[in-house]
Amino acid sequence: MRKALISGITGQDGSYLAEILLDKGYEVHGILRRSSSFNTSRIDHIFDQLKLHYGDLVDSQSLSSLVSDIKPDEIYNLGAQSHVKVSFEIPDYTAQVDALGTLRFLEAIRSCGLSETVKFYQASTSELYGLVQEVPQKETTPFYPRSPYGVAKLYGYWIVKNYREAYGLHASSGILFNHESPRRGETFVTKKITKGLSRIKRGMQEKITLGNIYAKRDWGHAKDFCNAMWLILQQEKPDDYVISTDQQVSVKDFINMCLEILGFSVEWKGEGINEVCIDTKTGKVIIDISKKYFRPSEVETLLGDSTKARKQLNWKPTYNLKDLAKEMIEYDLEEIK
Ligand code: NAP
Ligand code: G4F
């Protein structure tokens, strides 16, 4: 039986990847961070099928022990401080986890003498492109990160490439563009919108307050993107791949899509920080803007070109954005009930 070890198993992607690997017959091990209350809600439905171990990406010793005890065939390094805005507030910690955590994992593999048997997947990101140097962005597009998160992930990307070239490790990076799902963390913009508007629709909340609604993203479904992670590790040779839908919309477009799904009739008024969205039935402001949610430096636009993954991995997304938004809203409405 093949063995996989996942860091970040309690996160959005970790939970979907664990389901995928269990379905394929893997023995799935996951790294759990100690917390003062339960944080396993995304994996509770498969809890009994998983082998969970305490560990942390800032703790080299825990990674070495896990790698040496489990001797996994595949390691998926999904653990991260993954919030871009928060990375401006805790840049040092973000670097410890997202940059050096990757190095610690690679060193654990080497020190356990498993360099020739383990395959390593690194959760890289379209945030590497930041201030984009080319449209659309592909594997050869120069990087220009715009946040402590992006810079930390850039280190992760390069250290993976270096260990591949220096020590012959089967180590690959998936440069994933934004991907969402009903399990998305509540402070990311799509979930904030689907949950907030669902609650407004049910009369449980007055309004949502957002930041830059003119930022553009290439949004896919986490399930599709986690399938790509597995495909990347099944390749004979390690490599880096852009994973994206190759389509782009603005945050405001996504809001309008959700408003339509929920049957709101609205009018947008004002500009910049004074822009508001008014529910024409009630005359109330349901969306406004605050500087609080703007970033010190923003990634205004991201659009992927996943031709390489589509050709070499035979991967393509199965969800469109409207289906994704509907699934998220249905889930949020059900949860409110
Ligand atoms: P997420 O929901 O925020 O999950 C992050 C996971 O990392 C959680 O399980 C978290 O544990 C764990 N973690 C945080 N700090 C850790 C530490 N010090 N040691 C060990 N584990 C730690 O993120 P996601 O959306 O699933 O993303 C998965 C990975 O892909 C991340 O590396 C992210 O940066 C990257 N990525 C995401 C996207 C996207 O659009 N979703 C796009 C590109 C790349 P707790 O549950 O205990 O907090
Ligand atoms: O949902 P977001 O916070 O995602 P962001 O910053 O694009 O990062 C996500 O995707 C990356 C891949 O490109 C991952 F690497 C990363 O781990 C994470 O999963 O914000 C999306 C956009 C931004 O431009 C932001 O400024 O939405 C804008 N936005 C506007 N109002 C907001 C808000 N973002 C958040 N989180 N909250 C707001 O109120």
CSV table of N, CA and C in Angstrom, one decimal, residues 131-217:
chain,number,residue,atom,x,y,z
A,131,LEU,N,3.3,41.4,-9.2
A,131,LEU,CA,3.2,42.5,-10.1
A,131,LEU,C,3.5,41.9,-11.5
A,132,VAL,N,2.5,41.5,-12.2
A,132,VAL,CA,2.7,40.6,-13.3
A,132,VAL,C,3.6,41.2,-14.4
A,133,GLN,N,4.5,40.3,-14.9
A,133,GLN,CA,5.5,40.8,-15.9
A,133,GLN,C,5.1,40.3,-17.3
A,134,GLU,N,4.0,39.5,-17.4
A,134,GLU,CA,3.5,39.0,-18.6
A,134,GLU,C,2.1,38.5,-18.4
A,135,VAL,N,1.3,38.6,-19.5
A,135,VAL,CA,-0.1,38.2,-19.4
A,135,VAL,C,-0.4,37.2,-20.6
A,136,PRO,N,-0.9,36.0,-20.3
A,136,PRO,CA,-1.1,35.4,-19.0
A,136,PRO,C,0.2,34.8,-18.5
A,137,GLN,N,0.1,34.3,-17.2
A,137,GLN,CA,1.3,33.9,-16.6
A,137,GLN,C,1.5,32.4,-16.8
A,138,LYS,N,2.7,32.0,-17.2
A,138,LYS,CA,3.0,30.6,-17.3
A,138,LYS,C,4.3,30.2,-16.6
A,139,GLU,N,4.8,29.0,-16.8
A,139,GLU,CA,6.0,28.6,-16.0
A,139,GLU,C,7.2,29.4,-16.2
A,140,THR,N,7.3,30.0,-17.4
A,140,THR,CA,8.5,30.8,-17.7
A,140,THR,C,8.4,32.3,-17.4
A,141,THR,N,7.2,32.7,-16.9
A,141,THR,CA,7.0,34.1,-16.6
A,141,THR,C,7.9,34.6,-15.4
A,142,PRO,N,8.6,35.7,-15.5
A,142,PRO,CA,9.4,36.1,-14.4
A,142,PRO,C,8.5,36.4,-13.1
A,143,PHE,N,9.1,36.1,-12.0
A,143,PHE,CA,8.4,36.3,-10.7
A,143,PHE,C,8.6,37.8,-10.2
A,144,TYR,N,7.6,38.3,-9.4
A,144,TYR,CA,7.7,39.6,-8.8
A,144,TYR,C,6.7,39.6,-7.6
A,145,PRO,N,7.0,38.9,-6.5
A,145,PRO,CA,6.1,38.8,-5.4
A,145,PRO,C,5.8,40.2,-4.8
A,146,ARG,N,4.6,40.3,-4.2
A,146,ARG,CA,4.2,41.6,-3.7
A,146,ARG,C,3.8,41.6,-2.2
A,147,SER,N,4.1,40.5,-1.5
A,147,SER,CA,3.8,40.4,-0.1
A,147,SER,C,4.8,39.5,0.6
A,148,PRO,N,4.9,39.6,2.0
A,148,PRO,CA,5.8,38.7,2.7
A,148,PRO,C,5.4,37.2,2.4
A,149,TYR,N,4.1,37.0,2.2
A,149,TYR,CA,3.7,35.6,1.8
A,149,TYR,C,4.3,35.2,0.5
A,150,GLY,N,4.2,36.1,-0.5
A,150,GLY,CA,4.7,35.8,-1.9
A,150,GLY,C,6.2,35.6,-1.8
A,151,VAL,N,6.9,36.4,-1.1
A,151,VAL,CA,8.3,36.3,-1.0
A,151,VAL,C,8.7,35.0,-0.3
A,152,ALA,N,8.0,34.6,0.8
A,152,ALA,CA,8.3,33.4,1.5
A,152,ALA,C,8.1,32.2,0.5
A,153,LYS,N,7.0,32.2,-0.2
A,153,LYS,CA,6.7,31.1,-1.1
A,153,LYS,C,7.7,31.1,-2.3
A,154,LEU,N,8.3,32.2,-2.6
A,154,LEU,CA,9.3,32.3,-3.7
A,154,LEU,C,10.5,31.5,-3.2
A,155,TYR,N,10.9,31.7,-1.9
A,155,TYR,CA,12.0,30.9,-1.3
A,155,TYR,C,11.6,29.4,-1.4
A,156,GLY,N,10.4,29.0,-1.1
A,156,GLY,CA,10.0,27.6,-1.1
A,156,GLY,C,10.1,27.1,-2.5
A,157,TYR,N,9.7,27.8,-3.5
A,157,TYR,CA,9.8,27.4,-4.9
A,157,TYR,C,11.2,27.1,-5.3
A,158,TRP,N,12.1,28.1,-5.0
A,158,TRP,CA,13.5,27.9,-5.4
A,158,TRP,C,14.3,26.9,-4.6
A,159,ILE,N,14.0,26.7,-3.3
A,159,ILE,CA,14.7,25.6,-2.6
A,159,ILE,C,14.3,24.2,-3.1
A,160,VAL,N,13.0,24.1,-3.5
A,160,VAL,CA,12.6,22.8,-4.1
A,160,VAL,C,13.3,22.6,-5.4
A,161,LYS,N,13.4,23.6,-6.2
A,161,LYS,CA,14.2,23.5,-7.5
A,161,LYS,C,15.6,23.1,-7.2
A,162,ASN,N,16.2,23.8,-6.2
A,162,ASN,CA,17.6,23.6,-5.9
A,162,ASN,C,17.9,22.1,-5.4
A,163,TYR,N,17.0,21.6,-4.5
A,163,TYR,CA,17.2,20.3,-4.0
A,163,TYR,C,17.0,19.2,-5.1
A,164,ARG,N,16.1,19.6,-6.1
A,164,ARG,CA,15.9,18.7,-7.2
A,164,ARG,C,17.2,18.6,-8.0
A,165,GLU,N,17.8,19.8,-8.3
A,165,GLU,CA,19.0,19.9,-9.1
A,165,GLU,C,20.3,19.4,-8.4
A,166,ALA,N,20.4,19.7,-7.1
A,166,ALA,CA,21.6,19.4,-6.3
A,166,ALA,C,21.6,17.9,-5.9
A,167,TYR,N,20.5,17.4,-5.4
A,167,TYR,CA,20.5,16.1,-4.8
A,167,TYR,C,19.6,15.1,-5.6
A,168,GLY,N,19.1,15.5,-6.7
A,168,GLY,CA,18.3,14.5,-7.5
A,168,GLY,C,17.0,14.2,-6.9
A,169,LEU,N,16.4,15.0,-5.9
A,169,LEU,CA,15.1,14.7,-5.3
A,169,LEU,C,14.0,14.8,-6.3
A,170,HIS,N,13.0,13.9,-6.2
A,170,HIS,CA,11.8,14.0,-7.0
A,170,HIS,C,11.0,15.0,-6.3
A,171,ALA,N,11.2,16.3,-6.6
A,171,ALA,CA,10.5,17.4,-5.9
A,171,ALA,C,10.0,18.3,-6.9
A,172,SER,N,8.7,18.6,-6.8
A,172,SER,CA,8.0,19.4,-7.8
A,172,SER,C,7.1,20.5,-7.2
A,173,SER,N,6.9,21.6,-7.9
A,173,SER,CA,6.0,22.6,-7.4
A,173,SER,C,4.8,22.8,-8.3
A,174,GLY,N,3.6,22.8,-7.7
A,174,GLY,CA,2.4,23.2,-8.4
A,174,GLY,C,2.2,24.7,-8.2
A,175,ILE,N,2.3,25.5,-9.3
A,175,ILE,CA,2.1,26.9,-9.1
A,175,ILE,C,0.6,27.1,-9.3
A,176,LEU,N,-0.1,27.0,-8.2
A,176,LEU,CA,-1.6,27.0,-8.3
A,176,LEU,C,-2.2,28.4,-8.2
A,177,PHE,N,-3.1,28.7,-9.1
A,177,PHE,CA,-3.8,30.0,-9.0
A,177,PHE,C,-5.0,29.8,-8.0
A,178,ASN,N,-5.7,30.9,-7.7
A,178,ASN,CA,-6.7,30.8,-6.6
A,178,ASN,C,-7.7,29.7,-6.8
A,179,HIS,N,-7.9,28.9,-5.7
A,179,HIS,CA,-8.9,27.9,-5.8
A,179,HIS,C,-9.7,27.9,-4.5
A,180,GLU,N,-11.0,27.7,-4.7
A,180,GLU,CA,-12.0,27.9,-3.6
A,180,GLU,C,-12.9,26.7,-3.5
A,181,SER,N,-13.8,26.7,-2.5
A,181,SER,CA,-14.7,25.6,-2.3
A,181,SER,C,-15.6,26.0,-1.1
A,182,PRO,N,-16.6,25.2,-0.8
A,182,PRO,CA,-17.4,25.4,0.4
A,182,PRO,C,-16.5,25.4,1.7
A,183,ARG,N,-15.3,24.7,1.6
A,183,ARG,CA,-14.4,24.6,2.7
A,183,ARG,C,-13.4,25.7,2.8
A,184,ARG,N,-13.5,26.7,2.0
A,184,ARG,CA,-12.5,27.8,2.0
A,184,ARG,C,-12.6,28.5,3.3
A,185,GLY,N,-11.5,29.0,3.8
A,185,GLY,CA,-11.4,29.7,5.1
A,185,GLY,C,-12.2,31.0,5.0
A,186,GLU,N,-12.8,31.4,6.1
A,186,GLU,CA,-13.9,32.5,6.0
A,186,GLU,C,-13.3,33.9,5.8
A,187,THR,N,-12.0,34.1,5.9
A,187,THR,CA,-11.5,35.4,5.7
A,187,THR,C,-10.9,35.6,4.3
A,188,PHE,N,-11.1,34.6,3.4
A,188,PHE,CA,-10.7,34.8,2.0
A,188,PHE,C,-11.9,35.4,1.3
A,189,VAL,N,-11.7,36.1,0.2
A,189,VAL,CA,-12.7,37.0,-0.3
A,189,VAL,C,-14.0,36.2,-0.8
A,190,THR,N,-13.8,35.1,-1.5
A,190,THR,CA,-14.9,34.4,-2.1
A,190,THR,C,-15.9,33.9,-1.0
A,191,LYS,N,-15.3,33.3,0.1
A,191,LYS,CA,-16.1,32.8,1.2
A,191,LYS,C,-16.7,33.9,2.0
A,192,LYS,N,-16.0,35.0,2.1
A,192,LYS,CA,-16.6,36.2,2.8
A,192,LYS,C,-17.8,36.7,2.1
A,193,ILE,N,-17.7,36.6,0.8
A,193,ILE,CA,-18.9,37.1,-0.1
A,193,ILE,C,-20.0,36.1,0.0
A,194,THR,N,-19.7,34.8,-0.3
A,194,THR,CA,-20.8,33.8,-0.3
A,194,THR,C,-21.5,33.7,1.0
A,195,LYS,N,-20.7,33.6,2.1
A,195,LYS,CA,-21.3,33.5,3.4
A,195,LYS,C,-22.0,34.7,3.8
A,196,GLY,N,-21.4,35.9,3.6
A,196,GLY,CA,-21.9,37.2,4.0
A,196,GLY,C,-23.3,37.4,3.3
A,197,LEU,N,-23.3,37.2,2.0
A,197,LEU,CA,-24.5,37.5,1.2
A,197,LEU,C,-25.6,36.5,1.6
A,198,SER,N,-25.2,35.3,1.9
A,198,SER,CA,-26.2,34.2,2.3
A,198,SER,C,-26.9,34.7,3.6
A,199,ARG,N,-26.0,35.2,4.5
A,199,ARG,CA,-26.6,35.6,5.8
A,199,ARG,C,-27.4,36.8,5.7
A,200,ILE,N,-27.0,37.8,4.8
A,200,ILE,CA,-27.9,39.0,4.5
A,200,ILE,C,-29.2,38.5,4.0
A,201,LYS,N,-29.2,37.6,3.0
A,201,LYS,CA,-30.4,37.1,2.4
A,201,LYS,C,-31.4,36.5,3.5
A,202,ARG,N,-30.8,35.9,4.5
A,202,ARG,CA,-31.6,35.2,5.5
A,202,ARG,C,-31.9,36.2,6.7
A,203,GLY,N,-31.5,37.5,6.5
A,203,GLY,CA,-31.8,38.5,7.6
A,203,GLY,C,-30.9,38.4,8.8
A,204,MET,N,-29.8,37.7,8.7
A,204,MET,CA,-28.9,37.5,9.9
A,204,MET,C,-27.8,38.4,9.9
A,205,GLN,N,-27.6,39.3,8.9
A,205,GLN,CA,-26.4,40.2,8.9
A,205,GLN,C,-26.9,41.4,8.0
A,206,GLU,N,-26.4,42.6,8.4
A,206,GLU,CA,-26.8,43.8,7.7
A,206,GLU,C,-26.0,44.0,6.4
A,207,LYS,N,-24.7,43.8,6.5
A,207,LYS,CA,-23.8,44.1,5.3
A,207,LYS,C,-22.5,43.5,5.4
A,208,ILE,N,-21.7,43.5,4.3
A,208,ILE,CA,-20.3,43.0,4.3
A,208,ILE,C,-19.4,44.2,3.9
A,209,THR,N,-18.3,44.2,4.5
A,209,THR,CA,-17.3,45.3,4.2
A,209,THR,C,-16.1,44.7,3.6
A,210,LEU,N,-15.7,45.2,2.4
A,210,LEU,CA,-14.6,44.6,1.6
A,210,LEU,C,-13.6,45.6,1.3
A,211,GLY,N,-12.5,45.2,0.7
A,211,GLY,CA,-11.4,46.1,0.3
A,211,GLY,C,-11.4,46.3,-1.2
A,212,ASN,N,-10.4,45.9,-1.9
A,212,ASN,CA,-10.2,46.2,-3.4
A,212,ASN,C,-11.1,45.3,-4.2
A,213,ILE,N,-12.2,45.7,-4.6
A,213,ILE,CA,-13.1,44.8,-5.4
A,213,ILE,C,-12.8,44.9,-6.9
A,214,TYR,N,-11.8,45.6,-7.3
A,214,TYR,CA,-11.4,45.6,-8.7
A,214,TYR,C,-10.2,44.7,-9.0
A,215,ALA,N,-9.7,44.0,-7.9
A,215,ALA,CA,-8.7,43.0,-8.2
A,215,ALA,C,-9.3,41.9,-9.0
A,216,LYS,N,-8.4,41.3,-9.9
A,216,LYS,CA,-8.9,40.3,-10.8
A,216,LYS,C,-8.2,39.0,-10.4
A,217,ARG,N,-8.9,37.9,-10.4
A,217,ARG,CA,-8.3,36.6,-10.1
A,217,ARG,C,-8.8,35.5,-11.1
